[in-house]
Amino acid sequence: MRVTRRRLRVGAGLLVTGALVLSGCDSTAPEAAPSPSTSPTPARAFAAGAAGAGDDYFPSYGNGGYDVGRYTVKVRYDPAKDRLTGTATVQATATADLSTFNLDLAGLTVERVTVDGAPATHTRDKNELVVKPAAGLINGNGFVAEITYAGVPKPLKNEVLGDGGFLHTSDGAIALGQPESASTWFPVNDHPSDKASYDLEITVPDGLTAVSNGVPGGKTSKDGWTTWKWSEKSPMASYLSTLVIGKFRVTTGEHKGRPVYSAVTTKLAKGPADTSIAQTVKVADYLESVFGPYPFDAYGGVVVSDSRIGYALETQSRPVYSGGFFRQGENTGVVAHELAHQWFGDSVALAKWEDIWLNEGFATYAEWLWAEHTKESTAKEAFDIRYARVPAAVWKTPPGKPGVKELFSESVYQRGGMTLHALRVAVGDKAFFEIVKTWAADKRNGVATTPEFVALAERISGKQLDALFDAWLYGTKKPAPPKRL
């Protein structure tokens, strides 16, 4: 998740039946068994897909009844008019017999929807786009939906967690946020449990740069407009997608056969932000030695300067950082945090938001490991300082079940990191780092839960760890100092 500067921290169904044909017979003769060609065809009942992914914390987020494999998003944005037009192609597989299915789309006006090339009926229910194909979608079959839309994009308001999504800026736009943001600029199944690959084309006025996720595909210009292409082949959670438009100092290169693409807003004078982001591959290489192979096909980072964005976010393959992180000088700690998320949060994503400590605890601990690597302090020292000094609220808020209001609380970050250090002390370095690497490898490109992590830790360490995790993740009192089991 993000790091802030302020804290450490069912519709109408269609019933289809087969015709049963009976041949005439003598009333006294035994009844003949029907031949295969005259057997009843099993009834197929189509129903509406769920308008949510089943997340206890955010019941309306995402949708049910299908699994997306790829999004192709083509948008054109005119900053002068603050108007976006787009076409999104959603390639998916039905996981139920569907009469309708939902996509998340906030605010924008839908002009046309087709499913498998045929016009489809569509309606809106707040931020839900309800699509009714011309024919029911059969469980297990693939389908392609194409949505054409336009409008003035707006962020999603959230009084508890902060606004997220599309923001108009003085020189372009920024689409960013957690736990939701993608639905403000394209129709999407907006929950991390449904990861997909992405192809993106962003058309903006000449002179502006449009940065997104993954491998850069070059740019073309015509009639005063430039189209920038990006491709993220590895499965990505929707909130990790980003769109940043503006004027930037761009640096490019290659590292280990992968492209490196970073951009720093020209609103900031050249300096600490540039030198910090320039160390991205150096930090990534160290983390690779701890966590295993870097999981994506590109490296990079984007630095923005906007008073509404006081955080950094682990947007896949190319994190976005607020310029505020670099006001006091070079800051590779925040780079280590966001790059650690490429393994934990991005490659290994959340099955449900309740388990966010799996993202933030790992990223926080990565900061401590990086500080140890650079001889600033040890992970033990970082743990000891926090164990002694964190506010009492940290011990009252269980990071393994923080609740919606505390989803991005200091407990999730700091106590999450302390949980991993307590595990390290309990099982020893050899088992701990084997657990971490195995977790990243086994769950690569997938989603995960806390019980799965606990089970892995117990299997590799050969120790019973319920008491440790109960105290550090779910208790509401300060645990005893960790010790070797």
C-alpha atoms as one frame of an Amber mdcrd trajectory, in Angstrom:
protein
   0.000   0.000   0.000   0.963   3.591   0.086   3.283   5.303   2.527   2.200
   8.698   3.802   4.503  11.464   4.822   2.509  12.056   7.981   2.824   8.587
   9.440   5.173   5.735   9.552   2.727   3.986   8.430 -29.760 -11.682  -9.267
 -31.647 -10.490 -12.189 -34.177 -12.170 -14.522 -33.011 -15.585 -15.622 -33.398
 -17.285 -18.988 -34.359 -20.941 -18.829 -33.360 -23.080 -21.781 -34.794 -26.620
 -22.055 -34.335 -29.309 -24.620 -37.272 -30.910 -26.531 -38.177 -34.461 -25.507
 -39.479 -36.452 -28.491 -41.501 -39.653 -27.768 -42.201 -42.168 -30.520 -45.583
 -43.904 -30.639 -45.813 -47.330 -28.989 -48.313 -50.116 -28.221 -49.968 -49.549
 -24.869 -49.260 -53.106 -23.815 -45.615 -53.084 -24.854 -42.831 -52.307 -22.419
 -41.694 -48.702 -22.549 -38.464 -48.284 -24.527 -35.583 -46.363 -23.034 -35.065
 -43.062 -24.800 -32.173 -42.971 -27.231 -29.414 -40.424 -26.676 -30.859 -38.235
 -29.411 -34.190 -38.012 -27.568 -32.864 -37.549 -24.010 -33.743 -34.317 -22.235
 -31.136 -31.569 -22.557 -30.158 -30.395 -19.064 -31.742 -27.080 -18.234 -29.320
 -24.153 -18.052 -30.417 -21.339 -15.777 -28.739 -18.006 -16.426 -28.546 -15.477
 -13.603 -27.007 -12.099 -12.903 -23.414 -11.909 -11.792 -22.816 -10.528  -8.321
 -22.333  -6.774  -7.951 -19.393  -7.339  -5.611 -16.403  -9.622  -5.203 -17.402
 -10.765  -1.701 -14.936  -8.690   0.308 -16.177  -8.168   3.882 -14.551  -4.735
   4.126 -15.746  -3.433   0.748 -18.818  -5.434  -0.376 -19.423  -3.279  -3.464
 -15.870  -3.499  -4.784 -15.344  -5.752  -7.779 -17.902  -8.121  -9.269 -18.685
 -11.813  -9.481 -19.393 -14.348 -12.204 -16.351 -13.872 -14.419 -12.576 -13.701
 -14.423 -10.746 -11.107 -16.523  -7.667 -12.180 -18.469  -6.764  -8.944 -20.245
  -7.773  -5.300 -20.501  -7.006  -3.230 -23.578  -7.595   0.399 -22.638  -7.345
   3.212 -25.178  -8.004   6.692 -23.840  -7.629  10.227 -25.160  -7.393  13.044
 -22.652  -7.586  16.762 -23.330  -6.340  18.634 -20.235  -7.636  21.972 -21.530
 -11.201  20.654 -21.486 -10.620  18.064 -18.746 -12.352  15.542 -20.990 -11.540
  11.881 -21.464 -12.802   9.563 -24.221 -12.034   5.889 -24.196 -12.611   2.377
 -25.400 -11.961  -0.556 -23.100 -11.862  -4.137 -24.324 -12.345  -6.706 -21.565
 -11.356 -10.289 -22.335 -12.822 -12.580 -19.679 -14.086 -16.064 -18.863 -17.503
 -16.676 -17.325 -17.351 -18.530 -13.995 -21.139 -18.948 -13.870 -24.028 -18.999
 -16.359 -24.611 -15.259 -16.704 -27.643 -13.348 -17.907 -25.936 -10.069 -16.933
 -22.615  -9.011 -15.488 -21.314  -5.873 -13.837 -18.254  -3.714 -14.311 -17.164
  -0.899 -12.014 -17.221   2.534 -13.648 -17.470   5.807 -11.779 -19.050   8.881
 -13.321 -18.235   8.543 -16.992 -20.975   8.173 -19.635 -21.204   4.893 -21.527
 -21.996   5.343 -25.191 -21.957   1.770 -26.478 -21.357  -1.792 -25.271 -20.853
  -4.935 -27.312 -20.282  -8.494 -26.163 -18.606 -10.821 -28.637 -19.290  -8.235
 -31.330 -23.070  -8.040 -30.739 -24.746  -4.962 -29.221 -25.521  -5.397 -25.535
 -27.993  -3.606 -23.295 -26.436  -1.563 -20.514 -27.743   0.310 -17.489 -26.115
   2.193 -14.622 -26.600   1.742 -10.891 -24.368   4.392  -9.308 -20.821   3.171
  -9.955 -21.992  -0.155 -11.388 -22.240  -0.693 -15.139 -24.725  -3.552 -15.689
 -24.319  -5.297 -19.042 -26.904  -7.652 -20.552 -25.508  -9.566 -23.545 -27.736
 -10.564 -26.443 -27.370 -14.188 -25.274 -26.471 -15.717 -21.943 -22.799 -16.348
 -21.184 -22.009 -19.977 -20.464 -19.879 -20.985 -17.501 -16.351 -21.759 -18.660
 -16.612 -19.915 -21.972 -14.571 -16.880 -22.851 -16.177 -13.622 -23.972 -15.063
 -10.157 -25.065 -16.832  -6.988 -23.982 -16.059  -3.637 -25.577 -17.184  -0.432
 -23.894 -17.023   3.038 -25.435 -17.315   5.886 -22.946 -16.514   9.552 -22.333
 -16.822  12.391 -19.863 -15.071  14.482 -17.254 -13.362  12.040 -14.883 -13.577
  12.677 -11.147 -11.935  11.080  -8.103 -13.857   8.783  -5.783 -14.698  10.434
  -2.490 -13.831   8.510   0.666 -14.011  10.377   3.965 -12.324   7.558   5.888
  -9.513   6.512   3.563  -9.028   9.588   1.410 -10.012  10.276  -2.171  -8.587
   8.167  -4.971  -8.745   8.055  -8.723  -8.468  10.540 -11.563  -7.188  13.999
 -10.679  -6.957  16.892 -13.137  -3.681  18.780 -12.687  -2.244  22.043 -13.942
  -0.301  20.271 -16.708  -2.267  17.035 -17.218  -3.690  14.418 -14.890  -2.860
  11.733 -12.331  -4.913   8.539 -11.856  -3.847   7.003  -8.582  -5.219   5.642
  -5.328  -5.954   2.773  -2.990  -8.128   0.793  -2.352  -9.859   1.873  -5.583
  -9.028   4.224  -8.427  -9.135   2.402 -11.779 -12.913   2.713 -12.190 -12.559
   6.494 -12.534 -10.918   6.152 -15.955 -11.959   2.763 -17.398 -14.570   0.027
 -16.751 -13.013  -2.685 -14.627 -13.503  -5.494 -12.122 -12.073  -3.324  -9.375
 -10.851  -5.777  -6.742  -7.344  -7.222  -6.341  -8.638 -10.804  -6.360  -9.208
 -10.534 -10.140  -5.795  -9.744 -11.602  -5.306  -9.344 -15.353  -2.750  -8.228
 -17.903  -3.014  -4.781 -19.492  -2.338  -3.064 -22.800  -2.711   0.708 -22.594
  -2.715   3.486 -25.175  -2.874   7.052 -23.900  -3.300   9.924 -26.355  -2.477
  13.423 -25.130  -1.564  16.774 -26.703   1.925  16.988 -28.162   4.468  18.121
 -25.601   3.038  16.089 -22.742   4.294  12.736 -21.491   1.860   9.935 -20.566
   3.315   7.298 -18.231   1.688   4.036 -17.195   2.600   0.514 -16.104   4.909
  -2.047 -17.601   7.016  -2.064 -20.723   7.037   1.106 -22.841   5.797   0.487
 -26.387   6.923   3.731 -27.920   4.956   6.735 -29.108   3.472   8.078 -32.326
   2.301  11.605 -33.186  -0.413  12.854 -35.535  -2.367  16.108 -35.880  -1.064
  17.599 -32.655  -1.609  14.505 -30.512   0.837  11.894 -29.248  -0.131   8.328
 -28.373   1.960   6.553 -25.746   1.806   2.752 -25.481   2.414   0.613 -22.406
   2.024  -3.104 -21.719   1.953  -5.004 -18.430   1.896  -8.737 -19.220   2.103
  -9.987 -15.640  -1.260 -10.161 -13.860  -1.990  -6.871 -12.100  -4.576  -5.822
  -9.525  -6.675  -2.951 -10.862  -5.736  -0.432  -8.149  -2.109  -0.866  -9.171
  -2.792   0.579 -12.615  -1.845   4.204 -13.071  -1.956   7.029 -15.565   0.262
  10.086 -15.132   0.175  12.893 -17.706   2.302  16.011 -17.604   5.756  17.442
 -18.150   8.589  15.281 -16.852  12.304  14.756 -16.899  12.438  11.245 -18.320
  15.351   8.860 -17.928  15.517   5.523 -19.728  17.865   2.592 -19.821  18.118
  -1.162 -19.485  18.934  -3.435 -16.555  19.237  -7.218 -16.726  17.534  -7.171
 -20.119  14.560  -5.163 -18.857  13.687  -1.557 -19.713  14.095   1.106 -17.052
  11.781   4.118 -17.398  11.520   6.838 -14.774   9.978  10.305 -14.809  10.268
  13.238 -12.398   7.899  16.180 -12.723   9.448  19.407 -13.933   7.542  21.137
 -11.123  10.439  20.023  -8.918  13.953  21.329  -9.385  16.417  18.651 -10.353
  17.885  17.143  -7.215  17.088  14.580  -4.487  14.010  13.159  -6.216  16.046
  12.426  -9.334  18.984  10.888  -7.458  16.672   8.768  -5.294  14.735   7.339
  -8.231  17.988   6.757 -10.079  18.820   4.150  -7.431  15.749   2.053  -8.242
  17.658  -0.806  -9.856  20.297  -0.789  -7.109  17.596  -1.173  -4.456  15.753
  -3.768  -6.541  18.920  -5.833  -6.902  19.394  -5.920  -3.135  15.767  -6.898
  -2.549  16.155  -9.611  -5.183  18.901 -11.146  -3.068  16.487 -11.312  -0.131
  13.135 -12.055  -1.756  14.069 -13.915  -4.926  13.890 -12.893  -8.608  12.397
  -9.507  -9.452   8.872 -10.388 -10.635   8.209  -7.991 -13.535   9.443  -7.040
 -17.017  10.269  -3.397 -16.323  11.666  -1.066 -13.662  11.077   2.569 -12.902
   9.348   5.230 -10.875   7.358   8.443 -11.240   7.617  11.497  -8.996   4.681
  13.914  -8.942   4.049  17.169  -7.140   0.439  17.727  -6.141  -0.919  18.831
  -2.776  -3.623  16.152  -2.967  -1.075  13.340  -3.108   0.964  13.040   0.063
   1.818   9.370  -0.311   3.656   6.875  -2.478   1.923   3.934  -4.123   3.318
   0.671  -5.440   1.801   0.947  -8.919   3.044  -2.164 -10.651   6.553  -2.031
 -12.116   6.624   1.775 -11.748   5.747   3.193  -8.302   4.464   6.750  -7.997
   5.969   8.974  -5.290   4.893  12.301  -3.885   7.660  14.866  -4.257   7.345
  15.543  -0.535   9.361  12.432   0.273  12.463  14.139  -1.111  12.214  17.589
   0.437  14.809  16.780   3.090  17.189  15.156   0.645  17.784  11.776  -0.919
  15.381   9.095   0.341  15.968   5.521  -0.743  13.981   4.151   2.203  10.689
   4.982   0.518  12.057   3.507  -2.721  12.832   0.277  -0.851   9.309   0.241
   0.595   7.569   0.641  -2.764   9.906  -1.732  -4.584   9.356  -4.401  -1.914
   5.691  -4.159  -2.810   6.530  -5.384  -6.292   6.963  -8.777  -4.641   4.492
  -8.349  -1.768   1.275  -6.615  -2.796   1.778  -6.663  -6.561   3.104 -10.089
  -7.600   1.625 -11.666  -4.459  -1.651  -9.753  -4.181  -4.411  -9.703  -1.608
  -7.367 -12.063  -1.871  -9.192  -9.716   0.526  -8.414  -6.294   1.962  -8.489
  -7.520   5.567  -5.056  -9.089   4.982  -3.355  -5.833   3.999  -0.601  -6.402
   6.556   0.789  -8.953   4.094   1.520  -5.970   1.857   2.514  -3.326   4.355
   4.266  -5.461   6.932   6.596  -6.875   4.289   7.264  -3.469   2.725   7.993
  -1.926   6.127  10.350  -4.740   7.018  12.072  -4.277   3.670  12.845  -0.686
   4.706  14.553  -2.034   7.840  16.520  -4.583   5.828  17.618  -1.918   3.345
  18.758   0.341   6.199  20.746  -2.591   7.557  22.271  -3.203   4.123  23.338
   0.453   3.854  24.741   0.429   7.421  22.254   3.015   8.725  20.731   0.756
  11.379  19.910  -2.899  11.921  16.515  -4.538  11.622  16.751  -5.398  15.319
  17.358  -1.749  16.186  14.373  -0.703  14.060  12.223  -3.291  15.838  13.432
  -2.293  19.308  12.750   1.402  18.729   9.204   0.719  17.585   8.532  -1.874
  20.262   9.412   0.737  22.886   7.941   3.854  21.336   4.902   3.229  19.127
   1.665   4.808  20.394  -0.636   2.680  22.549  -3.177   2.652  19.708  -0.843
   0.378  17.758  -1.228  -2.379  20.351  -4.997  -1.940  20.473  -5.395  -2.291
  16.698  -4.734  -5.845  15.419  -2.966  -5.541  12.060  -4.320  -8.902  10.923
  -7.877  -7.607  11.336  -7.637  -3.817  11.457 -11.130  -2.863  10.268 -11.870
  -0.435   7.460 -11.118   2.725   9.440  -7.670   1.470  10.429  -6.804  -0.149
   7.100  -3.853   2.177   6.582  -3.038   2.683  10.239   0.364   2.669  11.867
  -0.417  -0.741  13.315  -0.736  -2.289   9.862   2.640  -0.879   8.858   4.744
  -0.894  12.005   3.217  -3.784  13.927   3.014  -5.664  10.626   6.765  -5.209
  10.244   7.327  -6.163  13.869   5.349  -9.372  13.296   7.832 -10.421  10.647
  10.769  -9.636  12.903   9.170 -11.638  15.723   8.836 -14.536  13.271  12.490
 -14.163  12.287  13.606 -14.289  15.908  11.371 -17.286  16.615  12.461 -19.477
  13.700  15.968 -18.190  12.972  17.399 -16.474   9.914  17.784 -19.559   7.727
  14.131 -20.613   8.056  12.843 -17.030   7.956  14.439 -16.085   4.660  13.472
 -19.451   3.182   9.865 -18.686   4.177  10.019 -15.258   2.542  11.511 -16.490
  -0.718   9.167 -19.476  -0.908   6.146 -17.242  -0.285   7.162 -14.938  -3.130
   7.846 -17.875  -5.467   4.818 -20.038  -4.656   2.330 -17.165  -4.829   3.901
 -15.301  -7.743   1.265 -13.728 -10.037  -1.490 -14.884  -7.675  -3.414 -13.850
  -4.581  -2.922 -14.927  -1.004  -4.303 -14.920   2.544  -2.849 -14.790   6.040
  -3.754 -18.417   6.904  -1.774 -19.513   3.846   1.260 -17.583   5.047   1.005
 -19.037   8.552   0.735 -22.563   7.144   3.844 -22.004   4.997   5.823 -20.612
   7.915   4.933 -23.608  10.061   5.796 -26.086   7.304   9.222 -24.628   6.592
  10.192 -23.912  10.187   8.741 -27.129  11.588   7.324 -25.093  14.475   3.824
 -24.455  15.751   3.294 -20.700  15.354  -0.337 -20.057  16.298   0.577 -18.333
  19.556   3.056 -16.023  17.832   0.675 -14.911  15.098  -2.290 -14.667  17.481
  -0.339 -12.270  19.687   1.269 -10.145  16.992  -1.510 -10.051  14.381  -4.738
 -10.423  16.335  -4.085  -9.470  19.949  -5.107  -6.135  21.449  -2.306  -5.970
  24.007   1.428  -5.504  23.628   3.004  -8.939  23.085   5.963 -10.167  25.084
   9.348  -9.623  23.405  10.012 -12.246  20.749  12.269 -15.193  21.514  13.672
 -18.202  19.709  11.315 -21.175  19.755
